[in-house]
Coordinates of N, CA and C in Angstrom, one line a residue:
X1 N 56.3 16.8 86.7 CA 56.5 16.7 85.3 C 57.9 17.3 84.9
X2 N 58.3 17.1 84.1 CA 59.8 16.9 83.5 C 59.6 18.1 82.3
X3 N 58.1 18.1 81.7 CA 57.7 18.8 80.5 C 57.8 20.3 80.9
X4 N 57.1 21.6 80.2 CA 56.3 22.6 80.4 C 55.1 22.3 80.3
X5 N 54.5 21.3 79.4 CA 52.9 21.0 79.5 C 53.0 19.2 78.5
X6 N 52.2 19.0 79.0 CA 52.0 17.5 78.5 C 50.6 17.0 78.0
X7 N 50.3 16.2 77.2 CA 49.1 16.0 76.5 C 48.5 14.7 77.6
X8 N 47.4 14.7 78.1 CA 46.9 13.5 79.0 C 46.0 12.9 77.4
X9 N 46.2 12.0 77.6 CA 45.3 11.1 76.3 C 44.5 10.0 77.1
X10 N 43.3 9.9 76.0 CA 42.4 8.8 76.0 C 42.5 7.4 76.2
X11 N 44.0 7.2 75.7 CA 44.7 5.6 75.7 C 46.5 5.9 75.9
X12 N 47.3 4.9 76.1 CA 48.5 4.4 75.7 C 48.5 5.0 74.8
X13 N 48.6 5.8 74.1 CA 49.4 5.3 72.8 C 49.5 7.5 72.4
X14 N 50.7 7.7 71.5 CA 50.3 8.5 70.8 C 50.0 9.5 70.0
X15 N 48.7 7.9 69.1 CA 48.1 8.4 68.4 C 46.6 8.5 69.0
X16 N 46.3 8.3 70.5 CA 45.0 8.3 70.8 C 44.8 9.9 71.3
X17 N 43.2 10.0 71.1 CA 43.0 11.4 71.3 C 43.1 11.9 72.5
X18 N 43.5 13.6 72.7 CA 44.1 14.3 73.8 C 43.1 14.5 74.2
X19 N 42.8 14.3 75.6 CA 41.8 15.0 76.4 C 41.8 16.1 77.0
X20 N 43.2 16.7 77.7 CA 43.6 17.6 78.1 C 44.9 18.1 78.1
X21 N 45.2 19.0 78.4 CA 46.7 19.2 78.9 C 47.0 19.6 80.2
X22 N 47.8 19.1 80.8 CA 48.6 19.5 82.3 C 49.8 20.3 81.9
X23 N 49.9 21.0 83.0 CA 51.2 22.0 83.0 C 52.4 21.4 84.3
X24 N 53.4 21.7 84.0 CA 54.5 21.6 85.1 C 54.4 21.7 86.4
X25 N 53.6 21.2 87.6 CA 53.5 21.6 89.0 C 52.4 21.2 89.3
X26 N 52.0 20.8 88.3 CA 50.1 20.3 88.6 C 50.7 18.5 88.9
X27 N 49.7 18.6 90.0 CA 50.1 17.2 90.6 C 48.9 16.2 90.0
X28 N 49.3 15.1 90.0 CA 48.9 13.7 89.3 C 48.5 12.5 89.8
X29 N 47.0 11.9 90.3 CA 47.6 11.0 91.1 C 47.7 9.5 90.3
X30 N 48.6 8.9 90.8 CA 48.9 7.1 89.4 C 47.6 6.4 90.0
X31 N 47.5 6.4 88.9 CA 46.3 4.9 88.9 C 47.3 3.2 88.4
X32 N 47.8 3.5 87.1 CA 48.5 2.4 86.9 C 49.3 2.7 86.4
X33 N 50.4 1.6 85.8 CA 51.3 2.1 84.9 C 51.4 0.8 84.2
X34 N 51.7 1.1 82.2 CA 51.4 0.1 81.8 C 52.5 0.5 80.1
X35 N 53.3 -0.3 80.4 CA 54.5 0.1 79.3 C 54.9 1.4 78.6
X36 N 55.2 2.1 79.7 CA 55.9 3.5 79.4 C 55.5 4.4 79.7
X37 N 54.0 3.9 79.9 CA 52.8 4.9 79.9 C 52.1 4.9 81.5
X38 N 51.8 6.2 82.0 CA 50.9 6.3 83.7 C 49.4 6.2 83.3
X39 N 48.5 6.1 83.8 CA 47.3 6.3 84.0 C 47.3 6.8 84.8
X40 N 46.3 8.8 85.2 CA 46.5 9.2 85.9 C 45.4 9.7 86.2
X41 N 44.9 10.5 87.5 CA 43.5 10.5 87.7 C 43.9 12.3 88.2
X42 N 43.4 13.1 87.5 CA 43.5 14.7 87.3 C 43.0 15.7 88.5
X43 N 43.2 16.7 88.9 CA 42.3 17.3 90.0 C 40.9 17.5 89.8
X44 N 40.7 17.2 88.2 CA 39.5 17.9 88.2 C 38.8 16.3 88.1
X45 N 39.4 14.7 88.5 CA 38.7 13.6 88.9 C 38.5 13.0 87.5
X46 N 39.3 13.5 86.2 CA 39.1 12.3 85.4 C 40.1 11.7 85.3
X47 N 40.8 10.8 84.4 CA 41.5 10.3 83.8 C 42.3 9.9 82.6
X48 N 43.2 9.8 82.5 CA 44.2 9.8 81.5 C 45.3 9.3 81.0
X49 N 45.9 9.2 80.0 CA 47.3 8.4 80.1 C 48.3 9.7 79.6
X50 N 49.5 9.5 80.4 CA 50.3 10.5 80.1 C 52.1 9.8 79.9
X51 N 52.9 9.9 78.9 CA 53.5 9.6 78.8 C 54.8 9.5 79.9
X52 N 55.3 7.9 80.5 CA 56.0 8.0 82.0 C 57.3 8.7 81.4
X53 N 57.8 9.1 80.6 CA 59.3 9.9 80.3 C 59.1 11.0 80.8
X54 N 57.9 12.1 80.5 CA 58.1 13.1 81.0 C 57.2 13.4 82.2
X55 N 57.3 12.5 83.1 CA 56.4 12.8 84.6 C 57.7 12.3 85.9
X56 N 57.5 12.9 87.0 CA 58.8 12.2 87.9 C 57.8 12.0 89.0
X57 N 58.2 11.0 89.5 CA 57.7 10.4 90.4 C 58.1 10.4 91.9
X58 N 56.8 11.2 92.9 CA 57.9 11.7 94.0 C 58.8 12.5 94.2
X59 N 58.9 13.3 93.4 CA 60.2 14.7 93.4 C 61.8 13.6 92.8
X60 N 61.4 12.5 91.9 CA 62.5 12.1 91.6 C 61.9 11.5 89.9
X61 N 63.0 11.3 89.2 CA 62.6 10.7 87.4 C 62.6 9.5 87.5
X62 N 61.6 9.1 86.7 CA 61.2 8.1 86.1 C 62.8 7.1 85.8
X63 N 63.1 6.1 85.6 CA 64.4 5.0 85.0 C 63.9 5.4 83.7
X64 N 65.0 5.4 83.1 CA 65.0 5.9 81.4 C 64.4 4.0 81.1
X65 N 63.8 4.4 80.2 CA 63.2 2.8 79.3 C 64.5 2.4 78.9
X66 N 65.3 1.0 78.8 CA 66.0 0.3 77.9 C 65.8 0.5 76.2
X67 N 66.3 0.9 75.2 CA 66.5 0.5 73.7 C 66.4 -0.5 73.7
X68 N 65.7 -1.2 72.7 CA 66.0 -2.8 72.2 C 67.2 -2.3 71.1
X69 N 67.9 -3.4 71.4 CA 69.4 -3.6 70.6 C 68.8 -3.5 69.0
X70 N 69.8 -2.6 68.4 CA 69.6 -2.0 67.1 C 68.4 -0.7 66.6
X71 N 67.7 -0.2 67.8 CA 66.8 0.3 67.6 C 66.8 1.9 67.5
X72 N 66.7 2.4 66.4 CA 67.3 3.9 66.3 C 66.5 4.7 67.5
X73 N 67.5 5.7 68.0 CA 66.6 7.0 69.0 C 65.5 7.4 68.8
X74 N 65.2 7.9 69.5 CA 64.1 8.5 69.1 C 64.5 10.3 68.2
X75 N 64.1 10.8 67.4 CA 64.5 11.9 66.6 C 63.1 12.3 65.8
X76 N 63.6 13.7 65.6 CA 62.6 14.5 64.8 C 62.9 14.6 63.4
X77 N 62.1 14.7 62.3 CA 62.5 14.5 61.1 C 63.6 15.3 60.7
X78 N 64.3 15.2 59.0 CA 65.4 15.9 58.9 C 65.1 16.4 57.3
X79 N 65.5 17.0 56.8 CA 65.7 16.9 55.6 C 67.1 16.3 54.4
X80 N 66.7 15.2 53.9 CA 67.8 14.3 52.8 C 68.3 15.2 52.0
X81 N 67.0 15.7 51.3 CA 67.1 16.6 50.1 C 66.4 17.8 50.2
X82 N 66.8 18.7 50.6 CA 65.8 20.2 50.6 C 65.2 20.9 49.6
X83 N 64.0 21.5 49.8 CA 63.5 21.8 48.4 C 64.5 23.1 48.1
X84 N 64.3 22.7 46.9 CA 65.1 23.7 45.9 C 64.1 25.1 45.5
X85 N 63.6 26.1 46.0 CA 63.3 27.1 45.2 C 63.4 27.0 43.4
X86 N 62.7 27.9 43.0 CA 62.4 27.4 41.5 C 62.7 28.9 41.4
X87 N 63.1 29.9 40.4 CA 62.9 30.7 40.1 C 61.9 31.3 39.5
X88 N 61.5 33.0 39.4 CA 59.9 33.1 38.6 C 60.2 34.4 38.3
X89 N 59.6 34.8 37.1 CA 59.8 35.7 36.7 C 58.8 36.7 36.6
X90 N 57.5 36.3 37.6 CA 56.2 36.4 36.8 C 56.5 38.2 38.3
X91 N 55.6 38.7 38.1 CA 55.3 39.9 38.8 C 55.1 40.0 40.4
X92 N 54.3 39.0 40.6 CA 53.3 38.8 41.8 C 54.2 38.4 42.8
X93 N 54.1 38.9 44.0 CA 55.3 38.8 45.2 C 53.9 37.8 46.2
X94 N 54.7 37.3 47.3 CA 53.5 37.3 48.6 C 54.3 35.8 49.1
X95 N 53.3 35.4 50.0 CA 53.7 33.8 50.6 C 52.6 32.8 50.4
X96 N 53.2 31.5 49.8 CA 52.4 30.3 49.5 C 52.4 29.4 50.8
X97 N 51.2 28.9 51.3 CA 51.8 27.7 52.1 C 51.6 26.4 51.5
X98 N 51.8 25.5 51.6 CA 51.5 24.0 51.6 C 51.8 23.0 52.4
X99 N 50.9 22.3 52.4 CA 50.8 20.9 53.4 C 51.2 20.0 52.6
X100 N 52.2 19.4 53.4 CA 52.6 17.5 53.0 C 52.6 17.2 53.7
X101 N 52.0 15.7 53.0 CA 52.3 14.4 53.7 C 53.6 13.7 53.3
X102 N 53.7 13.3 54.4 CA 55.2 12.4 54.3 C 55.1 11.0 54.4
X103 N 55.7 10.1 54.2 CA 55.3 8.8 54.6 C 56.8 8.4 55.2
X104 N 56.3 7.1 55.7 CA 57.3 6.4 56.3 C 59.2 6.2 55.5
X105 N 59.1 6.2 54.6 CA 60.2 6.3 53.4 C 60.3 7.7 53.3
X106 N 59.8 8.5 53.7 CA 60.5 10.1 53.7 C 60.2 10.6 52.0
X107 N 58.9 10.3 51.5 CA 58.7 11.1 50.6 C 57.3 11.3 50.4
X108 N 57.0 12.6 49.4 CA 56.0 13.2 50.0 C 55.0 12.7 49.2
X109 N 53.4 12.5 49.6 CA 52.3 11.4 49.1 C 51.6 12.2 48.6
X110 N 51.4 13.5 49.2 CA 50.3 14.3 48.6 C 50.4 16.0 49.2
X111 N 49.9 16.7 48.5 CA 50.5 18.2 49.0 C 48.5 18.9 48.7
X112 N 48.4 19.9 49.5 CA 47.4 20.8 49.6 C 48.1 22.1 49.6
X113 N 47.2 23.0 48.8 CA 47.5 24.3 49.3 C 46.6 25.5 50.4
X114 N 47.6 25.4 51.6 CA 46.4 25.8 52.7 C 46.4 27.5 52.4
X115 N 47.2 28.6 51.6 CA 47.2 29.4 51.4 C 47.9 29.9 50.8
X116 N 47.3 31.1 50.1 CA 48.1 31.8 48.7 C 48.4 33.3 48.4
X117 N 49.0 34.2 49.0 CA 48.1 35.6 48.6 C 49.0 36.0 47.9
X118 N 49.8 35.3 46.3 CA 50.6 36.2 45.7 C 49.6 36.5 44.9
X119 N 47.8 35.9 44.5 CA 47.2 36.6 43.3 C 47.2 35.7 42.2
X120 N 48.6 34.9 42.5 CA 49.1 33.8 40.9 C 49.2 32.2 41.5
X121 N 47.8 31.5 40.7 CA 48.2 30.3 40.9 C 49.2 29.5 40.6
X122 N 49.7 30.2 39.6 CA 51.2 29.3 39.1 C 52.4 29.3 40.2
X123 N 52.4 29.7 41.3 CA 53.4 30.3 41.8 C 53.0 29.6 43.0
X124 N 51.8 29.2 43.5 CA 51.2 28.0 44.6 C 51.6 26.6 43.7
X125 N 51.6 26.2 42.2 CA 52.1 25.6 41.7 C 53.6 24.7 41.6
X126 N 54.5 25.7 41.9 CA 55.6 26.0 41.9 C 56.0 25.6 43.2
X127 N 55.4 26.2 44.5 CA 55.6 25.8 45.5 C 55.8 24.4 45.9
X128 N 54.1 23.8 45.1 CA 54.1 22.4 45.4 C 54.8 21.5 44.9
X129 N 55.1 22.0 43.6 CA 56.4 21.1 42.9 C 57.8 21.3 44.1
X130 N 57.9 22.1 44.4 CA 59.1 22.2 44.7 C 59.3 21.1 46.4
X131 N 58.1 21.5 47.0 CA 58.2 20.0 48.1 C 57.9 19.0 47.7
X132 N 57.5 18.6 46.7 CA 56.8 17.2 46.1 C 58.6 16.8 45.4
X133 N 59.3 17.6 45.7 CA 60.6 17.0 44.9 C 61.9 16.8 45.8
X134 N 61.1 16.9 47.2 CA 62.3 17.3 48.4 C 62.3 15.9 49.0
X135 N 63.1 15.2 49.8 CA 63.4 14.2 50.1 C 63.6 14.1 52.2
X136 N 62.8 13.4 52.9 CA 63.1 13.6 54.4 C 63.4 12.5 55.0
X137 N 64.2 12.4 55.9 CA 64.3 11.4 56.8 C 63.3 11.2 58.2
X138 N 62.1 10.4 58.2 CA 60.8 10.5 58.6 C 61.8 10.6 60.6
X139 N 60.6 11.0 61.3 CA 61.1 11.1 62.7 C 60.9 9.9 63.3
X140 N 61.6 9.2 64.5 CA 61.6 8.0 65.0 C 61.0 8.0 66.1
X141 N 60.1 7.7 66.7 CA 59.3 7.2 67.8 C 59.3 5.9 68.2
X142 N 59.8 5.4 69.1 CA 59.4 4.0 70.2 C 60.2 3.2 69.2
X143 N 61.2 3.4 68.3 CA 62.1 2.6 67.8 C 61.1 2.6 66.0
X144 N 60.2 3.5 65.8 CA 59.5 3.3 64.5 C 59.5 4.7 63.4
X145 N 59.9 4.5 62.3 CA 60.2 5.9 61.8 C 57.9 6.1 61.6
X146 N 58.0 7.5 61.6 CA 56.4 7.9 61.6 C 56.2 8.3 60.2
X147 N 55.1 8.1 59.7 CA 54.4 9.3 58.6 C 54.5 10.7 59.0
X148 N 54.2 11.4 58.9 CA 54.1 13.1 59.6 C 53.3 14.2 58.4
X149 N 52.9 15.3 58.7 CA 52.8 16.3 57.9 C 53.9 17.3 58.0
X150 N 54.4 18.0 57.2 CA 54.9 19.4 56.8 C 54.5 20.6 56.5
X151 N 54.8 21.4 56.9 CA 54.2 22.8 56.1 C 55.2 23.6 55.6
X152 N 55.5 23.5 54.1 CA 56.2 24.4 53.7 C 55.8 25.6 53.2
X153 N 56.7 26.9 53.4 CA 56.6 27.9 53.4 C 57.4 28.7 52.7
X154 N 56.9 28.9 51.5 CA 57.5 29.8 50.2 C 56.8 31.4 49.8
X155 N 58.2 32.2 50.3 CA 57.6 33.4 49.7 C 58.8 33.7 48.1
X156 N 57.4 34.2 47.8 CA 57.7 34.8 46.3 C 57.7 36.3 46.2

């Protein structure tokens, strides 16, 4: 493996569920290989698909895949527009978190608040306005920009 640890999945694909993880040195044996992707059969005799970029084959790497022409890199998201802090005047100190969703166009669909301990809901309020107003450039996988979550993190 190419990795420190790699996800073995249920299917091809990224979004199928993880069955395990392998670590760097743990050997693999191929079952098949099927568009980018190994099928691999584990020490402990099950199987899996594990992504062929980060596995080498033989003590040597994998052929990098071809780009299709015009097809952006692959990249992790960015920020367009960063949230702006809001100022507050109110007493209460502490850290807010919040979850976004992002979508494909890099803007945010929906926000939760997974925690709060300033005491003041207006200020978890504040938070969420403030990523619901931020702007991203979604991450690119296999030539496709992704939805993703965020977790922003505002202390007050």
């Amino acid at each position: 493996m190419t990795a420190t640890a790699l996800n073995v999945r249920a299917d091809a694909s990224t979004d199928a569920e993880v069955l395990t993880l392998v670590r760097r040195g743990d050997e693999l044996s191929l079952i098949e290989e099927h568009d980018g992707w190994y099928r691999v059969r584990l020490p402990s005799g099950e199987s899996g698909w594990v992504s062929a970029r980060y596995v080498s084959r033989g003590g040597r790497m994998p052929a990098p895949q071809p780009r299709r022409p015009g097809c952006p890199p692959d990249s992790d998201y960015a920020f367009e527009k960063s949230p702006m802090p809001s100022f507050s005047d109110r007493g209460a100190h502490g850290l807010v978190i919040v979850e976004a969703n992002v979508n494909t166009n890099g803007v945010v669909t929906s926000t939760r608040v997974l925690s709060n301990n300033t005491g003041d809901e207006t200020l978890a309020f504040l938070a969420e306005r403030e990523i619901r107003e931020a702007r991203f450039i979604p991450p690119v996988r296999n030539c496709v920009r992704r939805p993703f979550l965020f977790t922003y993190k505002r202390a007050f």
